[in-house]
PDB file of C-alpha atoms and ligand atoms in Angstrom:
ATOM      1  CA  MET A 239     -26.066 -40.911 -50.913  1.00  0.00           C
ATOM      2  CA  ARG A 240     -27.494 -37.380 -50.927  1.00  0.00           C
ATOM      3  CA  VAL A 241     -25.460 -34.495 -52.321  1.00  0.00           C
ATOM      4  CA  LEU A 242     -26.111 -30.749 -52.484  1.00  0.00           C
ATOM      5  CA  MET A 243     -24.153 -28.589 -54.950  1.00  0.00           C
ATOM      6  CA  PHE A 244     -24.140 -24.915 -54.049  1.00  0.00           C
ATOM      7  CA  GLY A 245     -22.628 -21.967 -55.894  1.00  0.00           C
ATOM      8  CA  PRO A 246     -23.240 -19.075 -58.259  1.00  0.00           C
ATOM      9  CA  PRO A 247     -24.473 -19.622 -61.822  1.00  0.00           C
ATOM     10  CA  GLY A 248     -21.558 -20.954 -63.863  1.00  0.00           C
ATOM     11  CA  ALA A 249     -19.648 -22.290 -60.842  1.00  0.00           C
ATOM     12  CA  GLY A 250     -19.578 -25.763 -62.372  1.00  0.00           C
ATOM     13  CA  LYS A 251     -22.400 -27.342 -60.334  1.00  0.00           C
ATOM     14  CA  GLY A 252     -23.968 -29.066 -63.329  1.00  0.00           C
ATOM     15  CA  THR A 253     -20.599 -30.215 -64.686  1.00  0.00           C
ATOM     16  CA  GLN A 254     -19.595 -31.750 -61.354  1.00  0.00           C
ATOM     17  CA  ALA A 255     -23.054 -33.210 -60.801  1.00  0.00           C
ATOM     18  CA  ALA A 256     -22.888 -34.991 -64.177  1.00  0.00           C
ATOM     19  CA  LEU A 257     -19.525 -36.552 -63.234  1.00  0.00           C
ATOM     20  CA  LEU A 258     -20.836 -37.682 -59.816  1.00  0.00           C
ATOM     21  CA  VAL A 259     -23.984 -39.116 -61.393  1.00  0.00           C
ATOM     22  CA  LYS A 260     -21.806 -41.412 -63.509  1.00  0.00           C
ATOM     23  CA  LYS A 261     -19.442 -42.296 -60.676  1.00  0.00           C
ATOM     24  CA  TYR A 262     -22.067 -43.073 -58.003  1.00  0.00           C
ATOM     25  CA  ASN A 263     -25.161 -43.832 -60.048  1.00  0.00           C
ATOM     26  CA  LEU A 264     -27.114 -40.902 -58.661  1.00  0.00           C
ATOM     27  CA  LYS A 265     -30.093 -38.983 -59.987  1.00  0.00           C
ATOM     28  CA  HIS A 266     -29.322 -35.417 -61.056  1.00  0.00           C
ATOM     29  CA  ILE A 267     -31.981 -33.041 -59.726  1.00  0.00           C
ATOM     30  CA  SER A 268     -31.329 -29.713 -61.435  1.00  0.00           C
ATOM     31  CA  THR A 269     -34.242 -27.328 -60.949  1.00  0.00           C
ATOM     32  CA  GLY A 270     -32.953 -25.398 -63.996  1.00  0.00           C
ATOM     33  CA  ASN A 271     -33.191 -28.523 -66.194  1.00  0.00           C
ATOM     34  CA  ILE A 272     -36.599 -29.407 -64.742  1.00  0.00           C
ATOM     35  CA  LEU A 273     -37.838 -25.875 -65.490  1.00  0.00           C
ATOM     36  CA  ARG A 274     -36.551 -26.064 -69.079  1.00  0.00           C
ATOM     37  CA  GLU A 275     -38.479 -29.344 -69.478  1.00  0.00           C
ATOM     38  CA  VAL A 276     -41.628 -27.729 -68.075  1.00  0.00           C
ATOM     39  CA  ILE A 277     -41.200 -24.879 -70.579  1.00  0.00           C
ATOM     40  CA  ARG A 278     -40.930 -27.397 -73.431  1.00  0.00           C
ATOM     41  CA  SER A 279     -44.204 -29.011 -72.303  1.00  0.00           C
ATOM     42  CA  LYS A 280     -45.980 -25.693 -73.071  1.00  0.00           C
ATOM     43  CA  THR A 281     -48.030 -25.563 -69.841  1.00  0.00           C
ATOM     44  CA  GLU A 282     -49.103 -22.392 -68.040  1.00  0.00           C
ATOM     45  CA  THR A 283     -46.465 -23.016 -65.355  1.00  0.00           C
ATOM     46  CA  GLY A 284     -43.898 -23.193 -68.161  1.00  0.00           C
ATOM     47  CA  SER A 285     -44.843 -19.822 -69.587  1.00  0.00           C
ATOM     48  CA  ILE A 286     -44.730 -18.212 -66.119  1.00  0.00           C
ATOM     49  CA  ALA A 287     -41.293 -19.750 -65.439  1.00  0.00           C
ATOM     50  CA  ARG A 288     -39.952 -18.706 -68.825  1.00  0.00           C
ATOM     51  CA  ALA A 289     -40.662 -15.030 -68.225  1.00  0.00           C
ATOM     52  CA  TYR A 290     -38.590 -15.068 -65.018  1.00  0.00           C
ATOM     53  CA  MET A 291     -35.764 -17.110 -66.525  1.00  0.00           C
ATOM     54  CA  ASP A 292     -35.452 -14.925 -69.632  1.00  0.00           C
ATOM     55  CA  ASP A 293     -35.109 -11.904 -67.334  1.00  0.00           C
ATOM     56  CA  GLY A 294     -32.443 -13.622 -65.212  1.00  0.00           C
ATOM     57  CA  LYS A 295     -34.769 -13.620 -62.168  1.00  0.00           C
ATOM     58  CA  LEU A 296     -35.646 -16.517 -59.882  1.00  0.00           C
ATOM     59  CA  VAL A 297     -38.816 -18.474 -60.553  1.00  0.00           C
ATOM     60  CA  PRO A 298     -41.314 -18.103 -57.652  1.00  0.00           C
ATOM     61  CA  ASP A 299     -40.760 -20.388 -54.645  1.00  0.00           C
ATOM     62  CA  ASP A 300     -44.195 -22.043 -54.789  1.00  0.00           C
ATOM     63  CA  ILE A 301     -43.483 -23.392 -58.300  1.00  0.00           C
ATOM     64  CA  ILE A 302     -39.997 -24.591 -57.305  1.00  0.00           C
ATOM     65  CA  LYS A 303     -41.246 -26.223 -54.097  1.00  0.00           C
ATOM     66  CA  LYS A 304     -43.695 -28.462 -55.997  1.00  0.00           C
ATOM     67  CA  LEU A 305     -41.140 -29.428 -58.656  1.00  0.00           C
ATOM     68  CA  ALA A 306     -38.390 -30.185 -56.115  1.00  0.00           C
ATOM     69  CA  GLU A 307     -40.671 -32.224 -53.875  1.00  0.00           C
ATOM     70  CA  LYS A 308     -41.818 -34.312 -56.830  1.00  0.00           C
ATOM     71  CA  ALA A 309     -38.244 -34.884 -58.051  1.00  0.00           C
ATOM     72  CA  ILE A 310     -36.904 -35.960 -54.629  1.00  0.00           C
ATOM     73  CA  ALA A 311     -39.856 -38.272 -54.035  1.00  0.00           C
ATOM     74  CA  SER A 312     -39.517 -39.792 -57.515  1.00  0.00           C
ATOM     75  CA  CYS A 313     -36.020 -41.045 -56.723  1.00  0.00           C
ATOM     76  CA  GLY A 314     -37.177 -42.672 -53.486  1.00  0.00           C
ATOM     77  CA  PHE A 315     -35.677 -39.881 -51.293  1.00  0.00           C
ATOM     78  CA  ASP A 316     -32.153 -41.192 -51.841  1.00  0.00           C
ATOM     79  CA  GLN A 317     -29.298 -41.359 -54.370  1.00  0.00           C
ATOM     80  CA  PHE A 318     -29.700 -37.821 -55.653  1.00  0.00           C
ATOM     81  CA  ILE A 319     -27.739 -34.623 -56.267  1.00  0.00           C
ATOM     82  CA  LEU A 320     -29.445 -31.279 -55.800  1.00  0.00           C
ATOM     83  CA  ASP A 321     -28.046 -28.759 -58.273  1.00  0.00           C
ATOM     84  CA  GLY A 322     -29.207 -25.146 -58.230  1.00  0.00           C
ATOM     85  CA  TYR A 323     -31.634 -25.767 -55.386  1.00  0.00           C
ATOM     86  CA  PRO A 324     -32.200 -24.302 -52.813  1.00  0.00           C
ATOM     87  CA  ARG A 325     -31.671 -20.800 -54.165  1.00  0.00           C
ATOM     88  CA  THR A 326     -33.627 -18.702 -51.648  1.00  0.00           C
ATOM     89  CA  THR A 327     -33.822 -18.798 -47.847  1.00  0.00           C
ATOM     90  CA  GLU A 328     -37.483 -19.779 -48.232  1.00  0.00           C
ATOM     91  CA  GLN A 329     -36.472 -22.818 -50.312  1.00  0.00           C
ATOM     92  CA  ALA A 330     -33.719 -23.733 -47.826  1.00  0.00           C
ATOM     93  CA  LYS A 331     -36.148 -23.579 -44.896  1.00  0.00           C
ATOM     94  CA  TRP A 332     -38.596 -25.731 -46.777  1.00  0.00           C
ATOM     95  CA  LEU A 333     -35.886 -28.260 -47.756  1.00  0.00           C
ATOM     96  CA  ASN A 334     -34.732 -28.540 -44.126  1.00  0.00           C
ATOM     97  CA  LEU A 335     -38.281 -29.304 -42.989  1.00  0.00           C
ATOM     98  CA  PHE A 336     -38.774 -31.761 -45.822  1.00  0.00           C
ATOM     99  CA  LEU A 337     -35.540 -33.635 -45.004  1.00  0.00           C
ATOM    100  CA  GLU A 338     -36.399 -33.682 -41.300  1.00  0.00           C
ATOM    101  CA  LYS A 339     -39.873 -34.995 -42.002  1.00  0.00           C
ATOM    102  CA  HIS A 340     -38.405 -37.895 -43.985  1.00  0.00           C
ATOM    103  CA  ASN A 341     -35.546 -38.438 -41.543  1.00  0.00           C
ATOM    104  CA  LEU A 342     -32.887 -37.627 -44.123  1.00  0.00           C
ATOM    105  CA  THR A 343     -29.515 -35.898 -43.946  1.00  0.00           C
ATOM    106  CA  LEU A 344     -27.197 -34.622 -46.676  1.00  0.00           C
ATOM    107  CA  ASP A 345     -23.927 -36.565 -47.017  1.00  0.00           C
ATOM    108  CA  ILE A 346     -22.113 -33.604 -48.500  1.00  0.00           C
ATOM    109  CA  ILE A 347     -22.812 -29.956 -49.202  1.00  0.00           C
ATOM    110  CA  VAL A 348     -20.320 -28.735 -51.794  1.00  0.00           C
ATOM    111  CA  SER A 349     -19.905 -24.983 -52.120  1.00  0.00           C
ATOM    112  CA  LEU A 350     -18.017 -24.062 -55.306  1.00  0.00           C
ATOM    113  CA  LYS A 351     -16.261 -20.708 -55.073  1.00  0.00           C
ATOM    114  CA  VAL A 352     -15.739 -18.827 -58.343  1.00  0.00           C
ATOM    115  CA  PRO A 353     -15.230 -15.035 -58.700  1.00  0.00           C
ATOM    116  CA  ASP A 354     -17.745 -13.035 -60.742  1.00  0.00           C
ATOM    117  CA  GLU A 355     -15.327 -12.143 -63.553  1.00  0.00           C
ATOM    118  CA  VAL A 356     -14.566 -15.840 -64.167  1.00  0.00           C
ATOM    119  CA  ILE A 357     -18.293 -16.595 -64.181  1.00  0.00           C
ATOM    120  CA  VAL A 358     -19.021 -14.013 -66.867  1.00  0.00           C
ATOM    121  CA  GLN A 359     -16.278 -15.527 -69.009  1.00  0.00           C
ATOM    122  CA  ARG A 360     -17.535 -19.072 -68.396  1.00  0.00           C
ATOM    123  CA  LEU A 361     -21.199 -18.433 -69.053  1.00  0.00           C
ATOM    124  CA  SER A 362     -20.631 -16.430 -72.219  1.00  0.00           C
ATOM    125  CA  ARG A 363     -18.579 -19.342 -73.603  1.00  0.00           C
ATOM    126  CA  ARG A 364     -20.951 -22.076 -72.290  1.00  0.00           C
ATOM    127  CA  ARG A 365     -22.784 -24.132 -74.881  1.00  0.00           C
ATOM    128  CA  VAL A 366     -25.264 -26.974 -74.387  1.00  0.00           C
ATOM    129  CA  HIS A 367     -26.342 -29.972 -76.419  1.00  0.00           C
ATOM    130  CA  ALA A 368     -29.906 -29.324 -77.601  1.00  0.00           C
ATOM    131  CA  VAL A 369     -30.929 -32.971 -77.171  1.00  0.00           C
ATOM    132  CA  THR A 370     -28.906 -34.399 -74.263  1.00  0.00           C
ATOM    133  CA  GLY A 371     -28.501 -31.141 -72.308  1.00  0.00           C
ATOM    134  CA  GLU A 372     -24.791 -31.863 -71.824  1.00  0.00           C
ATOM    135  CA  ASN A 373     -22.788 -28.764 -70.915  1.00  0.00           C
ATOM    136  CA  TYR A 374     -19.737 -27.630 -72.866  1.00  0.00           C
ATOM    137  CA  HIS A 375     -17.312 -24.735 -72.791  1.00  0.00           C
ATOM    138  CA  LEU A 376     -15.801 -23.509 -76.055  1.00  0.00           C
ATOM    139  CA  ASP A 377     -12.308 -23.359 -74.505  1.00  0.00           C
ATOM    140  CA  PHE A 378     -12.250 -25.749 -71.516  1.00  0.00           C
ATOM    141  CA  LYS A 379     -14.653 -28.507 -72.545  1.00  0.00           C
ATOM    142  CA  PRO A 380     -15.314 -28.291 -76.287  1.00  0.00           C
ATOM    143  CA  PRO A 381     -17.722 -30.774 -77.889  1.00  0.00           C
ATOM    144  CA  SER A 382     -15.939 -33.743 -79.456  1.00  0.00           C
ATOM    145  CA  PRO A 383     -15.710 -33.760 -83.295  1.00  0.00           C
ATOM    146  CA  ASP A 384     -18.383 -36.478 -83.571  1.00  0.00           C
ATOM    147  CA  VAL A 385     -21.036 -34.150 -82.078  1.00  0.00           C
ATOM    148  CA  ASP A 386     -23.172 -32.496 -84.767  1.00  0.00           C
ATOM    149  CA  PRO A 387     -22.423 -28.716 -84.558  1.00  0.00           C
ATOM    150  CA  ASP A 388     -26.103 -27.976 -85.317  1.00  0.00           C
ATOM    151  CA  ASP A 389     -27.001 -29.590 -81.980  1.00  0.00           C
ATOM    152  CA  ILE A 390     -24.758 -27.221 -80.032  1.00  0.00           C
ATOM    153  CA  ILE A 391     -26.694 -24.191 -78.840  1.00  0.00           C
ATOM    154  CA  GLN A 392     -26.248 -21.220 -76.521  1.00  0.00           C
ATOM    155  CA  ARG A 393     -28.818 -20.902 -73.721  1.00  0.00           C
ATOM    156  CA  SER A 394     -31.072 -17.858 -74.109  1.00  0.00           C
ATOM    157  CA  ASP A 395     -30.092 -16.665 -70.595  1.00  0.00           C
ATOM    158  CA  ASP A 396     -26.334 -16.958 -71.286  1.00  0.00           C
ATOM    159  CA  HIS A 397     -26.050 -13.481 -72.815  1.00  0.00           C
ATOM    160  CA  PRO A 398     -24.045 -10.662 -71.170  1.00  0.00           C
ATOM    161  CA  GLU A 399     -26.946  -8.601 -69.804  1.00  0.00           C
ATOM    162  CA  THR A 400     -28.836 -11.596 -68.394  1.00  0.00           C
ATOM    163  CA  ILE A 401     -25.630 -13.064 -66.965  1.00  0.00           C
ATOM    164  CA  ARG A 402     -25.027  -9.807 -65.054  1.00  0.00           C
ATOM    165  CA  GLU A 403     -28.602  -9.832 -63.728  1.00  0.00           C
ATOM    166  CA  ARG A 404     -28.296 -13.498 -62.661  1.00  0.00           C
ATOM    167  CA  LEU A 405     -25.140 -12.607 -60.740  1.00  0.00           C
ATOM    168  CA  ARG A 406     -26.921  -9.706 -59.017  1.00  0.00           C
ATOM    169  CA  VAL A 407     -29.761 -12.054 -58.089  1.00  0.00           C
ATOM    170  CA  TYR A 408     -27.264 -14.636 -56.828  1.00  0.00           C
ATOM    171  CA  HIS A 409     -25.562 -12.160 -54.465  1.00  0.00           C
ATOM    172  CA  LYS A 410     -28.845 -10.800 -53.157  1.00  0.00           C
ATOM    173  CA  GLN A 411     -31.045 -13.900 -52.871  1.00  0.00           C
ATOM    174  CA  THR A 412     -28.929 -17.054 -53.110  1.00  0.00           C
ATOM    175  CA  LYS A 413     -25.623 -16.298 -51.377  1.00  0.00           C
ATOM    176  CA  PRO A 414     -27.426 -15.877 -48.001  1.00  0.00           C
ATOM    177  CA  VAL A 415     -28.599 -19.509 -48.307  1.00  0.00           C
ATOM    178  CA  GLU A 416     -25.019 -20.638 -47.608  1.00  0.00           C
ATOM    179  CA  ALA A 417     -25.483 -19.571 -43.958  1.00  0.00           C
ATOM    180  CA  PHE A 418     -27.873 -22.524 -43.564  1.00  0.00           C
ATOM    181  CA  TYR A 419     -25.037 -24.962 -44.281  1.00  0.00           C
ATOM    182  CA  ILE A 420     -21.774 -23.351 -43.229  1.00  0.00           C
ATOM    183  CA  ASN A 421     -21.750 -24.987 -39.777  1.00  0.00           C
ATOM    184  CA  ASP A 422     -22.867 -28.374 -41.038  1.00  0.00           C
ATOM    185  CA  PRO A 423     -20.102 -30.993 -40.508  1.00  0.00           C
ATOM    186  CA  ASN A 424     -20.668 -32.147 -44.098  1.00  0.00           C
ATOM    187  CA  TYR A 425     -20.149 -28.667 -45.603  1.00  0.00           C
ATOM    188  CA  VAL A 426     -17.122 -28.477 -47.933  1.00  0.00           C
ATOM    189  CA  LYS A 427     -15.833 -25.337 -49.626  1.00  0.00           C
ATOM    190  CA  ILE A 428     -13.928 -25.876 -52.894  1.00  0.00           C
ATOM    191  CA  ASP A 429     -12.062 -23.444 -55.146  1.00  0.00           C
ATOM    192  CA  GLY A 430     -14.125 -23.878 -58.332  1.00  0.00           C
ATOM    193  CA  THR A 431     -11.487 -22.280 -60.573  1.00  0.00           C
ATOM    194  CA  GLN A 432      -9.414 -25.483 -60.482  1.00  0.00           C
ATOM    195  CA  GLY A 433      -9.590 -28.085 -63.257  1.00  0.00           C
ATOM    196  CA  LEU A 434     -12.805 -30.095 -63.675  1.00  0.00           C
ATOM    197  CA  ASP A 435     -11.238 -33.465 -62.891  1.00  0.00           C
ATOM    198  CA  HIS A 436      -9.295 -32.206 -59.906  1.00  0.00           C
ATOM    199  CA  ILE A 437     -12.473 -30.742 -58.369  1.00  0.00           C
ATOM    200  CA  ASN A 438     -14.239 -34.019 -58.957  1.00  0.00           C
ATOM    201  CA  ASP A 439     -11.440 -35.951 -57.236  1.00  0.00           C
ATOM    202  CA  LEU A 440     -11.650 -33.563 -54.264  1.00  0.00           C
ATOM    203  CA  ILE A 441     -15.400 -34.143 -53.911  1.00  0.00           C
ATOM    204  CA  ALA A 442     -14.949 -37.910 -54.252  1.00  0.00           C
ATOM    205  CA  SER A 443     -12.223 -37.903 -51.597  1.00  0.00           C
ATOM    206  CA  LYS A 444     -14.556 -36.091 -49.155  1.00  0.00           C
ATOM    207  CA  LEU A 445     -17.262 -38.657 -49.840  1.00  0.00           C
ATOM    208  CA  MET A 446     -14.895 -41.518 -48.999  1.00  0.00           C
ATOM    209  CA  VAL A 447     -14.127 -40.189 -45.506  1.00  0.00           C
TER     210      VAL A 447
HETATM  211  P1  ADP B1392     -27.204 -22.017 -63.904  1.00  0.00           P
HETATM  212  O1  ADP B1392     -26.710 -23.373 -64.371  1.00  0.00           O
HETATM  213  O2  ADP B1392     -26.615 -20.941 -64.720  1.00  0.00           O
HETATM  214  O3  ADP B1392     -27.004 -21.804 -62.436  1.00  0.00           O
HETATM  215  P2  ADP B1392     -29.846 -23.102 -63.913  1.00  0.00           P
HETATM  216  O4  ADP B1392     -30.009 -23.958 -65.101  1.00  0.00           O
HETATM  217  O5  ADP B1392     -29.618 -23.759 -62.594  1.00  0.00           O
HETATM  218  O6  ADP B1392     -28.728 -22.002 -64.213  1.00  0.00           O
HETATM  219  O7  ADP B1392     -31.085 -22.141 -63.764  1.00  0.00           O
HETATM  220  C1  ADP B1392     -31.539 -21.364 -64.837  1.00  0.00           C
HETATM  221  C2  ADP B1392     -32.645 -20.429 -64.350  1.00  0.00           C
HETATM  222  O8  ADP B1392     -33.750 -21.224 -63.845  1.00  0.00           O
HETATM  223  C3  ADP B1392     -32.278 -19.519 -63.184  1.00  0.00           C
HETATM  224  O9  ADP B1392     -31.643 -18.330 -63.620  1.00  0.00           O
HETATM  225  C4  ADP B1392     -33.657 -19.251 -62.573  1.00  0.00           C
HETATM  226  O10 ADP B1392     -34.396 -18.340 -63.337  1.00  0.00           O
HETATM  227  C5  ADP B1392     -34.338 -20.614 -62.720  1.00  0.00           C
HETATM  228  N1  ADP B1392     -34.125 -21.479 -61.533  1.00  0.00           N
HETATM  229  C6  ADP B1392     -33.403 -22.630 -61.482  1.00  0.00           C
HETATM  230  N2  ADP B1392     -33.421 -23.160 -60.253  1.00  0.00           N
HETATM  231  C7  ADP B1392     -34.179 -22.315 -59.485  1.00  0.00           C
HETATM  232  C8  ADP B1392     -34.548 -22.288 -58.115  1.00  0.00           C
HETATM  233  N3  ADP B1392     -34.153 -23.245 -57.264  1.00  0.00           N
HETATM  234  N4  ADP B1392     -35.308 -21.261 -57.692  1.00  0.00           N
HETATM  235  C9  ADP B1392     -35.730 -20.289 -58.528  1.00  0.00           C
HETATM  236  N5  ADP B1392     -35.409 -20.242 -59.821  1.00  0.00           N
HETATM  237  C10 ADP B1392     -34.632 -21.241 -60.314  1.00  0.00           C
HETATM  238  P1  ADP B1393     -23.466 -24.275 -63.260  1.00  0.00           P
HETATM  239  O1  ADP B1393     -24.240 -25.565 -63.374  1.00  0.00           O
HETATM  240  O2  ADP B1393     -22.946 -24.025 -61.884  1.00  0.00           O
HETATM  241  O3  ADP B1393     -24.220 -23.118 -63.815  1.00  0.00           O
HETATM  242  P2  ADP B1393     -21.812 -25.391 -65.400  1.00  0.00           P
HETATM  243  O4  ADP B1393     -21.439 -26.733 -64.876  1.00  0.00           O
HETATM  244  O5  ADP B1393     -22.841 -25.314 -66.459  1.00  0.00           O
HETATM  245  O6  ADP B1393     -22.163 -24.400 -64.172  1.00  0.00           O
HETATM  246  O7  ADP B1393     -20.463 -24.678 -65.911  1.00  0.00           O
HETATM  247  C1  ADP B1393     -20.512 -23.380 -66.514  1.00  0.00           C
HETATM  248  C2  ADP B1393     -19.534 -23.350 -67.679  1.00  0.00           C
HETATM  249  O8  ADP B1393     -18.200 -23.429 -67.172  1.00  0.00           O
HETATM  250  C3  ADP B1393     -19.679 -24.526 -68.659  1.00  0.00           C
HETATM  251  O9  ADP B1393     -19.385 -24.027 -69.952  1.00  0.00           O
HETATM  252  C4  ADP B1393     -18.646 -25.540 -68.183  1.00  0.00           C
HETATM  253  O10 ADP B1393     -18.171 -26.355 -69.262  1.00  0.00           O
HETATM  254  C5  ADP B1393     -17.532 -24.619 -67.653  1.00  0.00           C
HETATM  255  N1  ADP B1393     -16.833 -25.179 -66.492  1.00  0.00           N
HETATM  256  C6  ADP B1393     -17.347 -25.899 -65.476  1.00  0.00           C
HETATM  257  N2  ADP B1393     -16.407 -26.214 -64.562  1.00  0.00           N
HETATM  258  C7  ADP B1393     -15.247 -25.674 -65.030  1.00  0.00           C
HETATM  259  C8  ADP B1393     -13.893 -25.654 -64.552  1.00  0.00           C
HETATM  260  N3  ADP B1393     -13.549 -26.237 -63.389  1.00  0.00           N
HETATM  261  N4  ADP B1393     -12.976 -25.010 -65.290  1.00  0.00           N
HETATM  262  C9  ADP B1393     -13.328 -24.396 -66.460  1.00  0.00           C
HETATM  263  N5  ADP B1393     -14.569 -24.382 -66.967  1.00  0.00           N
HETATM  264  C10 ADP B1393     -15.521 -25.016 -66.280  1.00  0.00           C
END
């Protein structure tokens, strides 16, 4: 099974991907998570990526292309969820060619729709687990009491000014990517303001068809 999660930052792509990973035993390919790992490894690529991410800008396509290709190949070209990739038309063109070359199709392309004002509210209240990377929300998905509060951190790009810049970047560079998928028979548009579990059930029901 091959899944693509599309949507603005804060739409719930990572949250839904994590639920689908558990349900269908898939590999979660989040270019954001991969980039944060690269940054932790203190390589030159990591320091280049960090500068873009801290500014709320997209990391250059050539870096993303290499990381995405490696991640898809490492799971044997199957059983994966793409989350936060592709984010530019260049990346989408490249992904199409890559899938064609390997004779692959996407089983579902989920587009989560969430208005900007909800996104600002979500991202400013998002927290992540420093070790596991699990996503939380202070109101809608608070960490359970057994989680050490010292492990709960706020991402450096989840601050009001950077959130606004990421939204600008989304509308300019990423939203146009949706045109690549809108006529695909496996494209599904979902209102991302609904409850987490309900959205997950909707996605699962589309996968069963
Ligand atoms: P969010 O969950 O808020 O959508 P991500 O964790 O997916 O954020 O991404 C964090 C940052 O990493 C982005 O703002 C961007 O700088 C960079 N990034 C992630 N994926 C890509 C991509 N496919 N292309 C370019 N930059 C990316
Ligand atoms: P993305 O990966 O698209 O950037 P996340 O999955 O990290 O988005 O979700 C952003 C924030 O919104 C997180 O704090 C998450 O807990 C919360 N969230 C995700 N889905 C929902 C939802 N359906 N309702 C309310 N909050 C949600």
